[in-house]
Amino acid sequence: MCGIFFRLSSVGEEFSKKDFDRLCATLRTSNAERGPDFQASVIERIPQGTDTEGSVELVAEFYGSELRLRGDSPIQQPHQKDGNILCWNGEIFGGLEISAKENDGVKLMEELACVKEHDEVVDIFARIEGPYAFVFYHALPPRLNTSVPEDDLVMVESLDDIPSHWVKPVDDFYNLLDRSTWLRVRDIPQTGPAGSARVSVLFSGGIDSTIVAYLAHNHVPPDEAIDLFNVAFENPRKIRLQQAGNIEALPKRQRKRERAALDATHWQAETSYSVPDRVTGLQELEELKKLCPGRRWNFVEINVPYEESKGARQRIEILMLPSRTVMDLSLALALYFASRGKGQIRSDMNADATPYESPARVVLSGLGSDELLGGYGRHRSAFKTGGWPAVIEELQLEIDRIPTRNLGRDDRIISSHGKETRYPFLSLDVVSFLAQLPVHLKLDPRVETGKGDKTLLRLMVRKLGLVEASSRKKRAMQFGSRSARMDNEQKGDATLSE
């Protein structure tokens, strides 16, 4: 494979020219090592019309180094013909007829020099079978075309500025998700008093539930409330651990003795429902209030005492069948009590709580975001072990199993309250759009959690002004609400005992 380098700058542009030239020299040297047979640069000046200060001109440098693996004659890069310029690094195994004595870069340049329209250029590259990266300057009309492998893409360093190649996907994604939400909140019969909530959201304050709530606000009449269901569990195991301190740091044998002693002791502590999802939920409520003034958000604090959750366990286990794992139960507990919508609300943060039972019969869920956009840690692990192909395979597996792993169980749980769950992320239009989108536009596992996971969604949410939500890290519902591991530390994939 050859080495290619491209530089584009504006005449008179203000930047550190010395540092820029040093960087370019380093990149030329690095690319020369990839193509030891020949190296050269071509400089092209590209007029760009005028601005208020006069004419504008871009200076483009095309640099190529050649590693000749095809053809009988020495080849020089960049390839030039009739004013067109091609830097080529690749192998063509199909799509163009190339004899054993011909060079693929030369043959490709001949094909490209014959076309006049940009769409014809795209068609030529679409036919090519094989790995490649290229920079092509089309002289008539002047147009620059590029392609680089996904592994070489520039990483997102900040969510504040959307890179140019993300702008259209972000806008298209927003439009599709917004329409999907509209279809799911329109024409719902009013069963409660005028102005009461017809729509509710399973709300943790995370990025998925926040964007669903925000988009629902776009389409629910402004004089109606929207209920935000936020669930928290009294978890005796967590309380005992808080009383005991950090026993996890003790040696294994001593840790077992300490746990046994705690289990034998009747724990007494003031129950706190300040679980992680309650904290982030209240934080995000304030951000929604700022962006959506005039909307009445009913933040429903759903506090579940241990004895109540224990008493409901048998019914919940029956409802979630055939799902039978420890993790299924943890999630089902959270969904059961959250979707029931029975809790308390406050007129403001410092006001006394008032008992409340939601009349909303539609429950919106952010399910599908992690599966479609790479929000789980296993997507990062897949990239580390198998690169982008492994990520694509894992994402496909997520979509294939979401009906059996999630949707059936969740529907059985939530519908037991006479309510219907609706999933804006799982509309056919949204799923189809995301399935066709290149994987590197959906996530970047090379970047830290909170940026690299669900990058497309984070950029969109940031653009809307939901700054805090855009950078929140993934937290599973059962851990955020503390419905998991109430009695012991069984692994999530363990089958429930009879």
XYZ file of C-alpha atoms in Angstrom:
498
model
C 0.000 0.000 0.000
C 1.218 3.513 -0.821
C 1.291 6.664 1.259
C -0.845 9.717 0.548
C -1.017 13.109 2.210
C -3.269 16.079 1.471
C -3.057 19.636 2.766
C -5.634 22.363 2.214
C -5.102 25.924 3.422
C -6.430 29.372 2.679
C -4.153 32.120 1.469
C -3.775 34.628 4.275
C -5.347 32.313 6.842
C -4.206 33.127 10.372
C -2.550 30.208 12.091
C 0.888 29.193 13.295
C 2.529 28.585 9.895
C 5.760 27.341 11.422
C 3.979 24.656 13.474
C 1.765 23.734 10.526
C 4.738 23.357 8.163
C 6.543 21.236 10.745
C 3.510 18.946 11.056
C 3.226 18.626 7.273
C 6.913 17.754 6.954
C 6.504 15.030 9.557
C 3.501 13.595 7.713
C 5.385 13.595 4.396
C 8.255 11.698 6.001
C 5.886 9.153 7.522
C 4.102 8.624 4.212
C 7.385 8.327 2.312
C 8.134 5.232 4.377
C 4.946 3.660 3.020
C 5.997 4.241 -0.611
C 9.769 3.950 -1.022
C 9.752 3.674 -4.857
C 8.779 7.286 -5.613
C 7.559 10.418 -3.822
C 6.297 13.744 -5.152
C 3.999 16.677 -4.416
C 1.672 18.672 -6.650
C 0.446 22.132 -5.633
C -2.906 23.339 -6.959
C -4.368 26.793 -6.401
C -8.172 26.723 -6.271
C -10.087 30.018 -6.656
C -13.130 30.290 -4.394
C -14.822 33.477 -5.590
C -14.654 36.671 -3.523
C -15.473 37.917 -0.061
C -15.679 41.408 1.431
C -11.885 41.757 1.342
C -11.321 40.538 -2.220
C -10.654 37.240 -3.948
C -10.366 34.030 -1.945
C -7.951 31.278 -2.915
C -7.296 27.842 -1.488
C -3.931 26.132 -1.784
C -4.031 22.347 -2.035
C -0.999 20.093 -1.781
C -1.311 16.536 -3.073
C 1.515 14.258 -1.940
C 1.947 10.652 -2.958
C 4.518 7.961 -2.324
C 4.496 4.819 -4.454
C 4.964 1.208 -3.453
C 4.756 -0.511 -6.826
C 3.052 -3.882 -6.602
C 1.350 -3.854 -10.027
C 2.492 -3.140 -13.567
C 5.815 -3.432 -15.384
C 6.818 0.236 -15.451
C 7.799 2.637 -12.654
C 4.835 4.692 -11.469
C 4.831 8.248 -10.209
C 2.309 9.697 -7.771
C 0.252 11.810 -7.619
C -1.447 10.677 -10.834
C -2.304 13.566 -13.188
C -4.359 13.746 -16.388
C -6.119 16.695 -18.053
C -5.914 18.791 -14.878
C -7.304 16.023 -12.659
C -5.193 14.872 -9.709
C -5.401 11.537 -7.874
C -3.577 10.364 -4.760
C -4.268 6.642 -4.538
C -3.548 4.144 -1.787
C -5.347 0.887 -2.383
C -5.859 -2.370 -4.185
C -8.494 -3.020 -6.835
C -9.683 -6.611 -6.911
C -12.845 -6.028 -8.905
C -14.982 -3.353 -10.534
C -12.361 -2.287 -13.098
C -10.740 -4.454 -15.755
C -7.013 -4.381 -14.978
C -4.515 -6.706 -16.628
C -1.545 -8.154 -14.778
C 0.765 -5.654 -16.477
C -1.322 -2.571 -15.693
C -1.117 -0.394 -12.592
C -4.435 0.044 -10.795
C -3.804 3.695 -9.912
C -3.036 4.580 -13.534
C -6.085 2.674 -14.768
C -8.315 4.381 -12.208
C -6.975 7.809 -13.211
C -7.823 7.074 -16.857
C -11.399 6.198 -15.878
C -11.818 9.282 -13.699
C -10.405 11.648 -16.334
C -13.173 10.624 -18.754
C -16.118 11.635 -16.569
C -17.658 15.084 -16.288
C -20.199 14.817 -13.464
C -19.606 14.252 -9.759
C -22.152 11.421 -9.672
C -20.087 9.545 -12.262
C -17.051 9.806 -9.980
C -19.078 8.342 -7.132
C -20.274 5.508 -9.382
C -16.713 4.539 -10.298
C -15.605 4.265 -6.686
C -18.812 2.445 -5.760
C -17.901 -0.327 -8.228
C -14.433 -0.905 -6.809
C -13.868 -4.000 -4.706
C -10.902 -3.782 -2.352
C -9.429 -1.606 0.409
C -8.550 1.936 -0.511
C -8.075 5.537 0.511
C -7.843 8.370 -1.994
C -7.893 12.093 -2.657
C -9.211 13.116 -6.080
C -9.364 16.621 -7.506
C -11.868 16.797 -10.348
C -10.882 19.672 -12.616
C -14.211 20.072 -14.476
C -16.096 21.126 -12.486
C -13.531 21.797 -9.721
C -14.417 19.459 -6.886
C -12.497 17.621 -4.205
C -13.367 14.018 -3.314
C -11.846 12.046 -0.450
C -12.174 8.702 1.243
C -10.247 7.303 4.201
C -10.600 4.037 6.147
C -12.756 4.293 9.262
C -9.799 3.429 11.514
C -8.040 6.594 10.324
C -10.894 8.999 10.979
C -10.298 11.989 13.220
C -11.697 11.380 16.700
C -14.283 13.644 18.305
C -12.382 15.653 20.908
C -15.297 17.868 21.891
C -19.054 17.694 21.626
C -19.301 21.469 21.310
C -18.399 21.674 17.624
C -19.957 19.136 15.260
C -17.411 17.945 12.649
C -18.590 18.669 9.112
C -19.103 15.020 8.144
C -21.474 14.612 11.104
C -23.693 17.629 10.385
C -26.098 15.977 7.944
C -26.361 12.643 9.854
C -27.103 14.573 13.066
C -29.822 16.633 11.375
C -31.346 13.633 9.596
C -31.344 11.612 12.808
C -33.055 14.430 14.689
C -35.774 14.792 12.057
C -36.526 11.065 12.018
C -36.518 10.691 15.806
C -38.652 13.796 16.220
C -41.224 12.478 13.742
C -41.165 9.072 15.424
C -41.941 10.707 18.763
C -44.746 12.783 17.227
C -46.374 9.650 15.823
C -46.277 8.104 19.303
C -47.780 11.000 21.266
C -50.465 12.308 18.903
C -54.185 11.578 19.208
C -54.062 9.960 22.671
C -57.526 10.021 24.298
C -57.827 12.201 27.396
C -58.861 10.020 30.356
C -58.072 12.452 33.174
C -59.016 16.060 33.884
C -58.228 18.703 31.273
C -54.531 19.557 31.315
C -53.538 16.337 33.065
C -50.853 14.123 31.594
C -51.627 11.795 28.721
C -47.942 11.005 28.143
C -45.340 9.759 30.594
C -41.635 8.962 30.271
C -39.490 6.390 32.065
C -37.035 9.010 33.274
C -33.592 8.573 34.824
C -32.034 11.827 33.651
C -29.815 9.898 31.250
C -29.366 10.903 27.635
C -31.961 8.475 26.216
C -34.861 9.356 28.499
C -34.007 13.056 28.325
C -34.165 13.307 24.540
C -37.433 11.348 24.544
C -38.904 13.787 27.088
C -37.619 16.784 25.126
C -39.099 15.552 21.845
C -42.403 14.714 23.533
C -42.494 18.339 24.704
C -42.291 19.415 21.043
C -45.604 17.733 20.251
C -47.696 17.499 23.430
C -50.060 20.511 23.758
C -48.345 23.214 25.850
C -51.122 23.329 28.454
C -50.728 19.630 29.298
C -48.427 18.086 31.858
C -45.872 15.418 31.001
C -45.172 12.878 33.738
C -41.575 11.830 34.369
C -41.455 8.492 36.217
C -38.365 8.234 38.422
C -38.077 5.100 40.546
C -35.887 4.401 43.583
C -35.664 1.274 45.735
C -34.894 0.723 49.372
C -32.007 -1.711 49.071
C -31.071 -3.398 52.374
C -27.816 -4.783 51.020
C -26.659 -1.294 50.052
C -27.671 0.059 53.449
C -25.766 -2.685 55.248
C -22.679 -2.021 53.165
C -22.900 1.685 53.924
C -23.048 0.881 57.636
C -20.117 -1.509 57.433
C -17.857 0.669 55.337
C -15.588 -0.695 52.634
C -15.538 -4.379 53.505
C -14.759 -5.182 49.871
C -11.178 -4.142 50.555
C -10.786 -6.837 53.228
C -9.191 -10.242 52.553
C -11.664 -12.758 51.126
C -12.039 -14.895 54.278
C -12.484 -11.858 56.541
C -14.934 -10.344 54.053
C -17.128 -13.447 54.307
C -17.131 -13.253 58.125
C -18.081 -9.565 58.062
C -20.933 -10.217 55.651
C -22.249 -13.073 57.763
C -22.186 -10.863 60.856
C -24.061 -8.103 59.027
C -26.678 -10.542 57.769
C -27.247 -11.772 61.307
C -27.690 -8.234 62.591
C -30.999 -6.438 62.244
C -30.110 -3.381 60.197
C -31.648 -0.084 61.136
C -31.032 3.016 59.123
C -32.986 5.919 57.804
C -34.113 4.906 54.350
C -32.735 7.172 51.654
C -34.095 7.194 48.144
C -31.272 9.385 46.849
C -30.221 6.689 44.399
C -28.090 7.610 41.360
C -31.100 7.908 39.030
C -32.907 10.201 41.473
C -29.907 12.517 41.605
C -29.442 12.716 37.828
C -33.197 12.865 37.275
C -33.530 15.984 39.410
C -30.493 17.547 37.760
C -31.919 16.946 34.309
C -35.334 18.236 35.343
C -33.747 21.652 35.868
C -32.155 21.569 32.418
C -35.483 20.652 30.810
C -37.211 23.492 32.653
C -34.719 25.983 31.243
C -35.084 24.754 27.669
C -38.838 24.142 27.797
C -40.314 27.086 29.721
C -44.019 26.867 30.357
C -44.163 23.086 30.328
C -45.515 21.467 33.491
C -43.195 18.578 34.233
C -44.544 16.248 36.911
C -41.419 14.653 38.346
C -42.974 11.585 39.959
C -40.832 10.290 42.813
C -41.642 6.587 42.989
C -40.129 5.290 46.228
C -40.349 1.533 46.739
C -39.853 0.128 50.268
C -38.059 -3.206 50.431
C -41.056 -5.070 51.843
C -43.301 -3.806 49.039
C -40.885 -4.917 46.332
C -40.453 -8.259 48.084
C -44.232 -8.715 48.241
C -44.620 -8.024 44.511
C -41.826 -10.349 43.438
C -43.988 -13.436 42.839
C -46.384 -11.534 40.580
C -43.513 -9.923 38.696
C -41.769 -13.258 38.134
C -44.970 -14.663 36.634
C -45.420 -11.625 34.396
C -41.893 -11.741 33.023
C -41.965 -15.444 32.069
C -40.298 -17.009 30.129
C -37.513 -14.588 31.147
C -35.944 -16.113 34.243
C -32.566 -14.559 35.052
C -31.483 -12.425 38.002
C -30.997 -9.466 35.656
C -34.475 -9.961 34.177
C -35.940 -9.686 37.664
C -33.919 -6.574 38.537
C -35.104 -4.828 35.388
C -38.673 -6.074 35.725
C -38.882 -4.753 39.291
C -37.801 -1.298 38.153
C -40.181 -1.302 35.177
C -43.119 -2.620 37.191
C -43.037 0.069 39.867
C -41.930 2.892 37.566
C -44.647 2.336 34.958
C -47.323 2.002 37.622
C -46.870 5.754 38.072
C -47.815 5.869 41.741
C -45.662 8.112 43.887
C -45.377 11.743 44.897
C -44.761 15.097 43.238
C -43.632 18.519 44.454
C -44.542 21.970 43.199
C -40.866 22.883 43.523
C -37.679 21.310 44.857
C -38.188 22.546 48.429
C -41.943 21.982 48.693
C -43.587 19.147 50.605
C -44.428 16.071 48.567
C -48.013 15.361 47.525
C -49.261 11.828 46.747
C -49.808 11.366 43.026
C -51.001 8.661 40.652
C -50.447 9.329 36.971
C -53.442 9.161 34.623
C -51.132 8.767 31.604
C -51.740 5.560 29.701
C -48.837 5.919 27.279
C -45.332 5.331 28.614
C -42.408 6.427 26.432
C -39.136 4.541 26.713
C -35.641 5.241 25.390
C -35.028 1.547 24.745
C -33.149 0.879 21.523
C -30.665 3.716 21.719
C -27.875 1.600 23.223
C -28.511 -1.266 20.831
C -28.587 0.899 17.695
C -25.848 3.376 18.570
C -23.347 1.336 20.554
C -24.032 2.348 24.130
C -22.858 -0.778 25.932
C -19.392 -1.597 27.218
C -19.410 -4.771 25.130
C -19.272 -2.649 21.976
C -16.014 -1.114 23.178
C -14.709 -4.599 24.038
C -15.666 -5.861 20.574
C -13.657 -3.067 18.975
C -10.593 -3.896 21.065
C -10.670 -7.551 20.055
C -11.900 -7.388 16.466
C -11.992 -3.790 15.257
C -14.896 -2.267 13.366
C -16.127 -5.572 11.854
C -16.611 -6.958 15.369
C -18.548 -3.836 16.400
C -20.848 -4.183 13.378
C -21.433 -7.837 14.205
C -22.235 -6.996 17.831
C -24.666 -4.235 16.845
C -26.470 -6.602 14.493
C -26.733 -9.142 17.296
C -28.254 -6.474 19.555
C -31.019 -5.705 17.068
C -31.683 -9.373 16.349
C -32.284 -10.226 19.988
C -34.011 -7.099 21.300
C -37.520 -8.554 20.762
C -36.824 -11.639 22.883
C -34.419 -10.084 25.361
C -36.312 -6.857 26.080
C -39.540 -6.075 24.271
C -41.589 -9.124 25.229
C -40.651 -8.963 28.895
C -41.113 -5.204 29.161
C -44.494 -5.288 27.424
C -45.784 -7.976 29.766
C -44.669 -5.992 32.802
C -45.897 -2.539 31.790
C -49.166 -3.621 30.203
C -50.140 -5.267 33.489
C -50.973 -1.724 34.669
C -53.262 -1.092 31.691
C -50.609 1.041 29.984
C -48.826 0.896 26.660
C -45.115 1.375 26.079
C -43.963 3.191 22.981
C -40.386 3.322 21.721
C -39.368 6.315 19.542
C -35.918 4.820 18.849
C -37.445 1.651 17.405
C -39.554 3.084 14.593
C -38.817 1.442 11.248
C -37.584 4.731 9.789
C -35.130 5.349 12.638
C -33.862 1.758 12.675
C -33.481 1.717 8.881
C -31.607 5.025 8.876
C -29.192 3.966 11.613
C -28.685 0.514 10.099
C -27.550 2.078 6.812
C -25.344 4.701 8.448
C -21.591 3.910 8.523
C -20.713 2.569 11.947
C -18.037 5.195 12.632
C -20.734 7.900 12.495
C -22.680 6.202 15.292
C -19.915 5.620 17.831
C -16.173 5.836 18.311
C -14.879 3.202 20.768
C -11.435 4.830 20.715
C -12.790 7.804 22.675
C -13.637 7.705 26.376
C -17.081 6.800 27.688
C -19.401 9.801 27.631
C -18.121 10.861 24.198
C -17.305 7.783 22.158
C -20.428 5.776 22.974
C -23.540 6.871 21.046
C -21.566 9.762 19.554
C -24.249 10.619 17.004
C -26.889 10.978 19.721
C -24.551 12.944 22.000
C -23.790 15.426 19.230
C -27.493 15.850 18.493
C -28.463 16.333 22.136
C -25.628 18.806 22.646
C -26.777 20.780 19.612
C -30.266 21.065 21.126
C -28.801 22.636 24.270
C -29.080 19.619 26.583
C -25.463 20.000 27.625
C -25.539 18.013 30.866
C -27.479 15.135 29.350
C -25.117 14.941 26.372
C -22.153 13.910 28.517
C -23.792 11.586 31.048
C -22.336 8.107 31.086
C -24.369 4.974 30.581
C -25.870 3.497 33.754
C -28.116 0.444 33.731
C -31.623 0.973 35.130
C -31.260 -1.712 37.784
C -28.149 -0.046 39.223
C -29.376 3.521 38.870
C -32.596 2.703 40.729
C -30.927 0.117 43.009
C -33.402 -2.627 42.178
C -30.463 -5.002 41.657
C -28.832 -7.226 44.274
C -31.118 -6.445 47.164
C -30.422 -9.668 49.046
C -27.208 -11.104 47.615
C -24.638 -10.676 44.887
C -25.771 -13.226 42.332
C -24.544 -12.607 38.807
C -27.066 -11.135 36.399
C -27.085 -14.115 34.036
C -27.794 -16.618 36.832
C -31.158 -18.378 36.582
C -33.637 -17.596 39.342
C -34.123 -20.359 41.895
C -37.544 -21.959 42.178
